[in-house]
């Protein structure tokens, strides 16, 4: 096997730079889709069902794209065509989703918004999955921790920018935060426009600044026999279920950790706006259109920017910590801090309005809402680890010629817990908590703690190609 050359810092940076724009889109989706769908008429207890579009699209798209990209080689590279194609579709969906009212003659705005949400998330998945495989393709084993840490840093930097956009547009640029007809506010609409543009630009940078290895060169670096592999695939293509049967044990063990982690994250994305509006602003359970509710929605963007910023900072340290203390130790402790962060949100409720100078503007928020930034430290550390550690651990146990398809199959461990969460969360909120969303945050904390415990059962194994 030929030794794969080491990449410079800027080469690794270019490989992952597209994640900056992708995560701006994801951040806008995570902080604002519940708000957009509520403005279009979605009921609080049904929101988690609308959000099922995200994991279902990931479940369908990522394995297909992963397997296809493993077998693709053209002038745009191996992963590049899928990264670029997905980005174009995602940007278009980001333009149309908050403008669901334009389709009123074709279908109800809520239905159109849900369809655009599904298309947008599916396109994110088309772009995201090959990016994760691209890092494993381009970096030698000794740079894998650094590669995924830089990726995590860019993801969280993009998340910060995406999360604060509605707040900045409202409080700094003076864009309206309330639609007079009860629809989607202009600040949210323009945020989606800007996010879509940044997504395209950053992905174009990666596609045209990263030169993927040609097939024979890649095979030499990864210890593959291209000729025999091609003959084997002509004779008999490995079926999907056979691939599942051959799944490395490390992936199955990580699947348990992923279940508890992503179950928590789904609850956070769907219900944080409601939990904060009710618990800190004192909004009634049925309130989804008042100025207070919209202010809470903007503040959720700041909180999400906060956890993304803390994640970006931790990402800088994560590679060194993982090299010194081990990936599993760092991963487990990060999830522990995330679980404690979710649990502590229950402690911060109500309070008088306080005056804050933030992002070149002055805002008044309940004191408890400001204190919610403390739990975001733990959530951010957990998020950074979730974005990098499982992939870093997994990539060492996967055969190089099936890296893409197995990374896609691994997405089942992301989509599955979100689907389960989406099916049951609304009913739990309705029948056990009477619509009080703060208790959903407590459930998220317990789930994340279980994830921290389950990391200890993961065994790291080296793949044999």
Short mmCIF file of C-alpha atoms in Angstrom, two decimals:
data_model
loop_
_atom_site.label_atom_id
_atom_site.label_comp_id
_atom_site.label_asym_id
_atom_site.label_seq_id
_atom_site.Cartn_x
_atom_site.Cartn_y
_atom_site.Cartn_z
CA UNK A 1 0.00 0.00 0.00
CA UNK A 2 1.39 3.38 -1.04
CA UNK A 3 1.68 5.98 1.73
CA UNK A 4 -0.93 8.70 1.33
CA UNK A 5 0.59 12.21 1.39
CA UNK A 6 -0.19 14.53 4.28
CA UNK A 7 -2.27 17.60 3.53
CA UNK A 8 -1.42 21.14 4.56
CA UNK A 9 -3.74 22.96 6.94
CA UNK A 10 -5.26 24.97 4.07
CA UNK A 11 -5.81 21.87 1.95
CA UNK A 12 -7.79 20.29 4.79
CA UNK A 13 -9.59 23.62 5.22
CA UNK A 14 -10.59 23.68 1.54
CA UNK A 15 -11.87 20.09 1.69
CA UNK A 16 -14.34 21.04 4.43
CA UNK A 17 -15.07 24.69 3.61
CA UNK A 18 -18.42 23.92 1.99
CA UNK A 19 -19.68 22.84 5.39
CA UNK A 20 -19.71 26.52 6.37
CA UNK A 21 -22.60 27.25 4.00
CA UNK A 22 -24.35 23.93 4.47
CA UNK A 23 -24.50 24.48 8.19
CA UNK A 24 -25.76 28.02 7.75
CA UNK A 25 -28.70 26.39 5.99
CA UNK A 26 -29.08 23.72 8.66
CA UNK A 27 -28.93 26.36 11.42
CA UNK A 28 -31.62 28.46 9.78
CA UNK A 29 -33.70 25.31 9.41
CA UNK A 30 -33.15 24.19 13.00
CA UNK A 31 -33.93 27.55 14.61
CA UNK A 32 -36.74 28.73 12.33
CA UNK A 33 -38.66 25.87 10.66
CA UNK A 34 -40.95 25.36 13.68
CA UNK A 35 -41.56 29.10 13.66
CA UNK A 36 -42.25 29.15 9.90
CA UNK A 37 -44.58 26.15 10.03
CA UNK A 38 -46.44 27.66 13.01
CA UNK A 39 -46.90 30.90 11.05
CA UNK A 40 -48.33 28.81 8.22
CA UNK A 41 -50.82 27.12 10.58
CA UNK A 42 -49.11 24.06 12.10
CA UNK A 43 -50.33 22.95 15.55
CA UNK A 44 -47.81 22.67 18.43
CA UNK A 45 -48.58 19.00 19.07
CA UNK A 46 -48.16 18.11 15.39
CA UNK A 47 -44.86 19.93 14.81
CA UNK A 48 -42.74 16.88 15.51
CA UNK A 49 -44.61 15.05 12.74
CA UNK A 50 -43.78 17.79 10.22
CA UNK A 51 -40.14 17.54 11.31
CA UNK A 52 -40.14 13.86 10.37
CA UNK A 53 -39.43 15.06 6.83
CA UNK A 54 -35.82 15.70 7.85
CA UNK A 55 -34.80 12.23 9.10
CA UNK A 56 -36.94 10.40 6.54
CA UNK A 57 -35.21 12.23 3.69
CA UNK A 58 -31.84 11.48 5.26
CA UNK A 59 -32.75 7.82 5.63
CA UNK A 60 -33.62 7.56 1.95
CA UNK A 61 -31.04 9.83 0.38
CA UNK A 62 -27.76 9.29 2.20
CA UNK A 63 -27.17 5.56 1.57
CA UNK A 64 -28.08 5.99 -2.11
CA UNK A 65 -25.79 8.99 -2.56
CA UNK A 66 -23.04 7.34 -0.53
CA UNK A 67 -23.03 4.19 -2.63
CA UNK A 68 -23.29 6.13 -5.90
CA UNK A 69 -20.41 8.43 -4.98
CA UNK A 70 -18.22 5.40 -4.20
CA UNK A 71 -18.62 4.38 -7.86
CA UNK A 72 -18.43 7.83 -9.47
CA UNK A 73 -15.36 9.30 -11.17
CA UNK A 74 -15.56 12.25 -13.57
CA UNK A 75 -13.95 15.65 -14.12
CA UNK A 76 -15.66 17.02 -11.01
CA UNK A 77 -14.19 14.20 -8.93
CA UNK A 78 -15.74 11.41 -6.92
CA UNK A 79 -17.84 13.27 -4.35
CA UNK A 80 -17.93 16.68 -6.07
CA UNK A 81 -20.90 16.13 -8.41
CA UNK A 82 -23.20 15.18 -5.53
CA UNK A 83 -21.95 17.97 -3.28
CA UNK A 84 -22.59 20.59 -5.97
CA UNK A 85 -25.90 19.19 -7.22
CA UNK A 86 -27.35 18.96 -3.72
CA UNK A 87 -26.27 22.53 -2.94
CA UNK A 88 -28.08 23.96 -5.97
CA UNK A 89 -31.37 22.22 -5.08
CA UNK A 90 -31.04 23.17 -1.39
CA UNK A 91 -30.53 26.84 -2.24
CA UNK A 92 -33.68 26.85 -4.40
CA UNK A 93 -35.70 25.20 -1.61
CA UNK A 94 -34.42 27.79 0.88
CA UNK A 95 -35.80 30.50 -1.38
CA UNK A 96 -39.24 28.94 -1.76
CA UNK A 97 -39.98 27.57 1.73
CA UNK A 98 -40.59 30.87 3.61
CA UNK A 99 -42.54 32.12 0.59
CA UNK A 100 -45.14 29.35 0.76
CA UNK A 101 -47.90 31.92 0.23
CA UNK A 102 -47.00 32.19 -3.46
CA UNK A 103 -48.30 28.65 -4.00
CA UNK A 104 -51.71 29.30 -2.48
CA UNK A 105 -53.43 28.72 -5.84
CA UNK A 106 -51.77 25.32 -6.18
CA UNK A 107 -51.92 23.93 -2.64
CA UNK A 108 -52.38 25.13 0.96
CA UNK A 109 -49.34 27.18 2.15
CA UNK A 110 -48.70 24.76 5.04
CA UNK A 111 -48.50 21.80 2.65
CA UNK A 112 -46.21 23.70 0.27
CA UNK A 113 -44.00 24.75 3.18
CA UNK A 114 -43.76 21.14 4.38
CA UNK A 115 -42.87 19.95 0.86
CA UNK A 116 -40.14 22.60 0.53
CA UNK A 117 -38.85 21.63 3.98
CA UNK A 118 -38.55 18.01 2.86
CA UNK A 119 -36.85 19.03 -0.40
CA UNK A 120 -34.48 21.37 1.42
CA UNK A 121 -33.47 18.77 3.99
CA UNK A 122 -33.13 16.05 1.37
CA UNK A 123 -30.81 18.31 -0.63
CA UNK A 124 -28.77 19.08 2.48
CA UNK A 125 -28.33 15.32 2.88
CA UNK A 126 -27.26 14.90 -0.76
CA UNK A 127 -24.56 17.50 -0.13
CA UNK A 128 -23.61 16.52 3.42
CA UNK A 129 -22.97 12.79 3.07
CA UNK A 130 -20.29 12.98 0.34
CA UNK A 131 -18.59 15.74 2.34
CA UNK A 132 -18.08 13.39 5.29
CA UNK A 133 -16.69 10.69 2.99
CA UNK A 134 -14.49 13.29 1.25
CA UNK A 135 -12.60 14.00 4.47
CA UNK A 136 -11.88 10.28 4.91
CA UNK A 137 -10.86 10.02 1.23
CA UNK A 138 -8.43 12.94 1.30
CA UNK A 139 -6.76 12.66 4.71
CA UNK A 140 -4.28 9.96 5.78
CA UNK A 141 -5.12 8.12 8.99
CA UNK A 142 -2.82 10.26 11.16
CA UNK A 143 -4.66 13.42 10.04
CA UNK A 144 -8.17 12.03 10.45
CA UNK A 145 -8.76 13.63 13.87
CA UNK A 146 -7.53 16.98 12.54
CA UNK A 147 -9.68 16.65 9.41
CA UNK A 148 -12.91 16.03 11.29
CA UNK A 149 -12.06 18.68 13.90
CA UNK A 150 -11.59 21.35 11.19
CA UNK A 151 -14.84 20.14 9.65
CA UNK A 152 -16.56 20.50 13.02
CA UNK A 153 -15.12 24.02 13.43
CA UNK A 154 -16.45 25.14 10.04
CA UNK A 155 -19.82 23.51 10.69
CA UNK A 156 -20.21 25.42 13.92
CA UNK A 157 -18.96 28.69 12.51
CA UNK A 158 -21.59 28.39 9.80
CA UNK A 159 -24.18 27.55 12.45
CA UNK A 160 -23.31 30.71 14.40
CA UNK A 161 -23.74 32.86 11.30
CA UNK A 162 -26.99 31.18 10.30
CA UNK A 163 -28.47 31.27 13.78
CA UNK A 164 -27.94 34.99 14.38
CA UNK A 165 -29.16 36.14 10.95
CA UNK A 166 -32.82 36.79 11.89
CA UNK A 167 -31.77 38.61 15.08
CA UNK A 168 -29.24 40.78 13.22
CA UNK A 169 -31.66 41.61 10.43
CA UNK A 170 -34.33 42.62 12.96
CA UNK A 171 -32.29 44.46 15.59
CA UNK A 172 -29.40 45.84 13.54
CA UNK A 173 -30.78 46.21 10.01
CA UNK A 174 -34.35 47.13 11.05
CA UNK A 175 -36.09 44.38 9.04
CA UNK A 176 -39.57 43.61 10.38
CA UNK A 177 -39.86 40.74 12.87
CA UNK A 178 -43.68 40.50 12.72
CA UNK A 179 -45.80 40.00 9.62
CA UNK A 180 -48.97 42.16 9.80
CA UNK A 181 -51.02 39.31 8.32
CA UNK A 182 -49.63 36.71 10.74
CA UNK A 183 -47.40 35.11 8.12
CA UNK A 184 -43.63 34.49 8.02
CA UNK A 185 -41.70 37.62 9.15
CA UNK A 186 -39.52 39.40 6.59
CA UNK A 187 -36.46 38.91 8.80
CA UNK A 188 -36.82 35.13 8.47
CA UNK A 189 -37.47 35.28 4.72
CA UNK A 190 -34.34 37.36 4.04
CA UNK A 191 -32.30 35.12 6.33
CA UNK A 192 -33.17 32.15 4.12
CA UNK A 193 -32.17 34.11 1.00
CA UNK A 194 -28.76 34.98 2.46
CA UNK A 195 -28.22 31.47 3.78
CA UNK A 196 -28.97 29.93 0.39
CA UNK A 197 -26.48 32.22 -1.31
CA UNK A 198 -23.73 31.44 1.19
CA UNK A 199 -24.40 27.71 0.81
CA UNK A 200 -23.78 27.87 -2.95
CA UNK A 201 -20.64 30.00 -2.68
CA UNK A 202 -18.94 27.87 -0.02
CA UNK A 203 -19.70 24.60 -1.82
CA UNK A 204 -18.33 26.00 -5.09
CA UNK A 205 -15.11 26.86 -3.22
CA UNK A 206 -14.64 23.26 -2.06
CA UNK A 207 -15.55 21.68 -5.40
CA UNK A 208 -13.14 23.83 -7.42
CA UNK A 209 -10.33 24.09 -4.84
CA UNK A 210 -10.11 20.40 -3.92
CA UNK A 211 -8.58 17.93 -6.36
CA UNK A 212 -9.72 14.42 -5.55
CA UNK A 213 -7.38 11.50 -6.18
CA UNK A 214 -7.87 9.63 -9.50
CA UNK A 215 -9.10 6.02 -9.14
CA UNK A 216 -5.78 4.21 -9.40
CA UNK A 217 -4.00 6.69 -7.15
CA UNK A 218 -6.80 6.46 -4.58
CA UNK A 219 -6.66 2.65 -4.73
CA UNK A 220 -2.90 2.69 -4.13
CA UNK A 221 -3.28 4.90 -1.05
CA UNK A 222 -6.14 2.81 0.38
CA UNK A 223 -4.69 -0.62 -0.43
CA UNK A 224 -7.39 -1.56 -2.96
CA UNK A 225 -7.14 -3.75 -6.05
CA UNK A 226 -9.17 -1.76 -8.58
CA UNK A 227 -9.17 -4.44 -11.28
CA UNK A 228 -10.32 -7.29 -9.08
CA UNK A 229 -12.86 -5.03 -7.40
CA UNK A 230 -14.36 -4.05 -10.76
CA UNK A 231 -14.54 -7.67 -11.88
CA UNK A 232 -16.20 -8.63 -8.63
CA UNK A 233 -18.82 -5.89 -8.96
CA UNK A 234 -19.56 -6.91 -12.56
CA UNK A 235 -20.05 -10.50 -11.44
CA UNK A 236 -22.22 -9.80 -8.43
CA UNK A 237 -23.17 -6.51 -6.78
CA UNK A 238 -23.31 -6.71 -3.03
CA UNK A 239 -26.91 -6.33 -1.98
CA UNK A 240 -28.00 -3.85 0.58
CA UNK A 241 -28.87 -6.50 3.14
CA UNK A 242 -25.53 -8.21 2.68
CA UNK A 243 -23.81 -4.91 3.39
CA UNK A 244 -25.86 -4.62 6.57
CA UNK A 245 -24.84 -8.15 7.54
CA UNK A 246 -21.19 -7.22 7.07
CA UNK A 247 -21.54 -4.00 9.08
CA UNK A 248 -18.53 -3.57 11.40
CA UNK A 249 -19.28 -4.11 15.10
CA UNK A 250 -17.94 -0.65 15.86
CA UNK A 251 -20.73 0.86 13.76
CA UNK A 252 -23.39 -1.14 15.60
CA UNK A 253 -22.00 -0.05 18.97
CA UNK A 254 -21.86 3.58 17.86
CA UNK A 255 -25.47 3.24 16.72
CA UNK A 256 -26.59 3.03 20.36
CA UNK A 257 -24.73 6.24 21.21
CA UNK A 258 -26.16 7.91 18.13
CA UNK A 259 -29.70 6.92 19.12
CA UNK A 260 -29.58 8.73 22.45
CA UNK A 261 -27.66 11.72 21.04
CA UNK A 262 -29.90 12.41 18.06
CA UNK A 263 -33.09 11.70 19.98
CA UNK A 264 -32.06 14.64 22.19
CA UNK A 265 -31.06 16.93 19.34
CA UNK A 266 -34.34 16.41 17.51
CA UNK A 267 -36.29 17.44 20.61
CA UNK A 268 -34.12 20.54 20.94
CA UNK A 269 -34.64 21.68 17.36
CA UNK A 270 -38.39 21.15 17.42
CA UNK A 271 -39.29 22.48 20.86
CA UNK A 272 -36.71 25.01 22.10
CA UNK A 273 -38.68 27.99 20.74
CA UNK A 274 -41.81 26.83 22.57
CA UNK A 275 -39.97 25.90 25.76
CA UNK A 276 -38.29 29.30 25.92
CA UNK A 277 -41.41 31.29 24.97
CA UNK A 278 -43.46 29.53 27.67
CA UNK A 279 -40.81 29.19 30.39
CA UNK A 280 -39.12 32.59 30.12
CA UNK A 281 -41.45 34.93 28.23
CA UNK A 282 -44.58 33.46 29.85
CA UNK A 283 -46.39 32.94 26.53
CA UNK A 284 -49.56 30.82 26.66
CA UNK A 285 -49.30 27.36 25.14
CA UNK A 286 -51.53 28.42 22.23
CA UNK A 287 -49.52 31.57 21.39
CA UNK A 288 -47.52 31.26 18.16
CA UNK A 289 -47.90 34.71 16.55
CA UNK A 290 -47.49 37.38 19.25
CA UNK A 291 -44.53 39.75 19.36
CA UNK A 292 -43.30 37.99 22.53
CA UNK A 293 -43.31 34.63 20.76
CA UNK A 294 -41.38 36.11 17.82
CA UNK A 295 -38.90 37.71 20.25
CA UNK A 296 -38.40 34.30 21.84
CA UNK A 297 -37.84 32.87 18.37
CA UNK A 298 -35.14 35.44 17.68
CA UNK A 299 -33.52 34.69 21.03
CA UNK A 300 -33.47 30.98 20.18
CA UNK A 301 -31.33 31.98 17.21
CA UNK A 302 -28.91 33.68 19.61
CA UNK A 303 -28.88 30.61 21.88
CA UNK A 304 -28.25 28.31 18.93
CA UNK A 305 -25.48 30.64 17.78
CA UNK A 306 -24.11 30.39 21.31
CA UNK A 307 -23.97 26.62 21.39
CA UNK A 308 -22.48 26.63 17.89
CA UNK A 309 -19.81 29.13 18.98
CA UNK A 310 -18.93 27.01 22.02
CA UNK A 311 -18.81 23.98 19.73
CA UNK A 312 -16.48 25.79 17.32
CA UNK A 313 -14.13 26.71 20.19
CA UNK A 314 -14.18 23.16 21.54
CA UNK A 315 -13.51 21.84 18.03
CA UNK A 316 -10.17 23.63 18.04
CA UNK A 317 -9.14 21.71 21.16
CA UNK A 318 -10.90 18.44 20.39
CA UNK A 319 -8.24 16.91 18.13
CA UNK A 320 -5.50 17.42 20.70
CA UNK A 321 -7.69 16.17 23.54
CA UNK A 322 -8.64 13.07 21.52
CA UNK A 323 -4.99 12.36 20.71
CA UNK A 324 -4.02 12.69 24.36
CA UNK A 325 -6.94 11.14 26.25
CA UNK A 326 -8.57 9.01 23.56
CA UNK A 327 -11.60 9.59 21.34
CA UNK A 328 -13.99 7.66 23.57
CA UNK A 329 -13.09 9.62 26.70
CA UNK A 330 -13.57 12.97 24.98
CA UNK A 331 -16.79 11.79 23.33
CA UNK A 332 -18.34 10.49 26.56
CA UNK A 333 -17.46 13.55 28.66
CA UNK A 334 -18.81 15.87 25.96
CA UNK A 335 -22.17 14.08 25.93
CA UNK A 336 -22.25 14.19 29.72
CA UNK A 337 -21.89 17.98 29.65
CA UNK A 338 -24.59 18.21 26.99
CA UNK A 339 -27.02 16.19 29.09
CA UNK A 340 -26.40 18.38 32.13
CA UNK A 341 -26.95 21.44 29.95
CA UNK A 342 -30.37 20.27 28.77
CA UNK A 343 -31.43 19.37 32.31
CA UNK A 344 -30.38 22.75 33.69
CA UNK A 345 -32.72 24.69 31.34
CA UNK A 346 -35.55 23.84 33.74
CA UNK A 347 -33.87 25.99 36.42
CA UNK A 348 -34.15 29.23 34.43
CA UNK A 349 -37.71 30.58 34.20
CA UNK A 350 -39.48 33.95 34.25
CA UNK A 351 -37.69 36.96 35.68
CA UNK A 352 -37.76 40.69 34.98
CA UNK A 353 -36.70 42.17 31.68
CA UNK A 354 -33.02 43.09 31.54
CA UNK A 355 -31.27 45.39 29.09
CA UNK A 356 -28.51 43.87 26.97
CA UNK A 357 -26.08 45.34 24.45
CA UNK A 358 -25.68 42.63 21.85
CA UNK A 359 -24.38 42.62 18.28
CA UNK A 360 -24.32 46.42 17.97
CA UNK A 361 -27.86 46.78 19.25
CA UNK A 362 -29.82 46.97 22.52
CA UNK A 363 -32.45 44.40 23.45
CA UNK A 364 -34.69 43.66 26.42
CA UNK A 365 -35.08 39.99 27.38
CA UNK A 366 -36.24 38.15 30.52
CA UNK A 367 -33.32 37.47 32.85
CA UNK A 368 -33.94 33.74 32.67
CA UNK A 369 -33.68 33.81 28.86
CA UNK A 370 -30.22 35.34 29.15
CA UNK A 371 -29.23 32.61 31.63
CA UNK A 372 -30.18 29.93 29.10
CA UNK A 373 -26.81 30.67 27.51
CA UNK A 374 -25.15 28.75 30.39
CA UNK A 375 -26.69 25.39 29.39
CA UNK A 376 -25.66 26.11 25.80
CA UNK A 377 -22.00 25.69 26.81
CA UNK A 378 -22.57 22.01 27.56
CA UNK A 379 -24.85 21.55 24.55
CA UNK A 380 -22.22 23.11 22.29
CA UNK A 381 -19.45 20.84 23.56
CA UNK A 382 -21.69 17.81 22.99
CA UNK A 383 -22.63 19.02 19.52
CA UNK A 384 -18.97 19.41 18.50
CA UNK A 385 -18.23 15.86 19.62
CA UNK A 386 -21.33 14.43 17.90
CA UNK A 387 -20.25 16.01 14.61
CA UNK A 388 -16.71 14.62 14.71
CA UNK A 389 -16.00 11.79 17.14
CA UNK A 390 -18.31 9.05 15.81
CA UNK A 391 -17.06 9.61 12.26
CA UNK A 392 -13.44 9.67 13.37
CA UNK A 393 -13.94 6.41 15.31
CA UNK A 394 -15.97 4.82 12.53
CA UNK A 395 -13.73 5.73 9.59
CA UNK A 396 -10.90 3.56 10.94
CA UNK A 397 -13.15 0.48 10.98
CA UNK A 398 -14.56 0.84 7.44
CA UNK A 399 -13.11 -0.63 4.22
CA UNK A 400 -11.95 2.24 2.01
CA UNK A 401 -13.80 1.02 -1.11
CA UNK A 402 -17.12 1.14 0.77
CA UNK A 403 -16.49 4.29 2.81
CA UNK A 404 -19.27 6.28 1.13
CA UNK A 405 -22.00 3.65 1.29
CA UNK A 406 -21.25 2.76 4.91
CA UNK A 407 -21.19 6.44 5.88
CA UNK A 408 -24.60 6.64 4.23
CA UNK A 409 -25.86 3.57 6.08
CA UNK A 410 -24.52 5.11 9.27
CA UNK A 411 -27.02 7.89 8.70
CA UNK A 412 -29.68 5.36 9.74
CA UNK A 413 -28.35 5.91 13.26
CA UNK A 414 -29.13 9.62 12.86
CA UNK A 415 -32.46 9.34 11.09
CA UNK A 416 -33.88 6.44 13.13
CA UNK A 417 -33.89 8.13 16.55
CA UNK A 418 -35.28 11.32 15.04
CA UNK A 419 -38.15 9.42 13.43
CA UNK A 420 -38.99 7.74 16.74
CA UNK A 421 -38.71 11.07 18.53
CA UNK A 422 -40.96 12.73 15.97
CA UNK A 423 -43.65 10.07 16.28
CA UNK A 424 -43.86 10.04 20.07
CA UNK A 425 -42.75 13.51 21.21
CA UNK A 426 -45.96 15.33 20.32
CA UNK A 427 -48.09 12.75 22.12
CA UNK A 428 -45.84 12.85 25.20
CA UNK A 429 -46.11 16.64 25.23
CA UNK A 430 -49.90 16.52 24.90
CA UNK A 431 -50.81 13.73 27.33
CA UNK A 432 -48.04 13.86 29.94
CA UNK A 433 -46.96 17.51 30.04
CA UNK A 434 -50.11 19.36 28.95
CA UNK A 435 -48.21 21.27 26.27
CA UNK A 436 -45.43 22.54 28.60
CA UNK A 437 -42.42 22.16 26.33
CA UNK A 438 -39.77 22.68 29.01
CA UNK A 439 -40.27 19.07 30.12
CA UNK A 440 -39.29 17.94 26.64
CA UNK A 441 -35.92 19.62 27.27
CA UNK A 442 -35.58 17.53 30.45
CA UNK A 443 -36.22 14.36 28.45
CA UNK A 444 -33.53 15.49 26.01
CA UNK A 445 -31.10 15.79 28.92
CA UNK A 446 -31.79 12.30 30.22
CA UNK A 447 -31.35 10.83 26.74
CA UNK A 448 -28.02 12.60 26.26
CA UNK A 449 -26.74 11.24 29.60
CA UNK A 450 -27.62 7.72 28.45
CA UNK A 451 -25.59 8.41 25.32
CA UNK A 452 -22.57 9.36 27.43
CA UNK A 453 -22.80 6.06 29.29
CA UNK A 454 -23.16 4.01 26.10
CA UNK A 455 -19.88 5.38 24.66
CA UNK A 456 -18.00 3.21 27.17
CA UNK A 457 -19.24 0.06 25.38
CA UNK A 458 -17.81 1.07 21.97
CA UNK A 459 -14.79 -0.94 20.84
CA UNK A 460 -12.51 0.59 18.20
CA UNK A 461 -11.36 -1.81 15.46
CA UNK A 462 -9.13 -1.37 12.42
CA UNK A 463 -10.69 -2.16 9.03
CA UNK A 464 -9.23 -4.76 6.69
CA UNK A 465 -9.59 -3.75 3.01
#
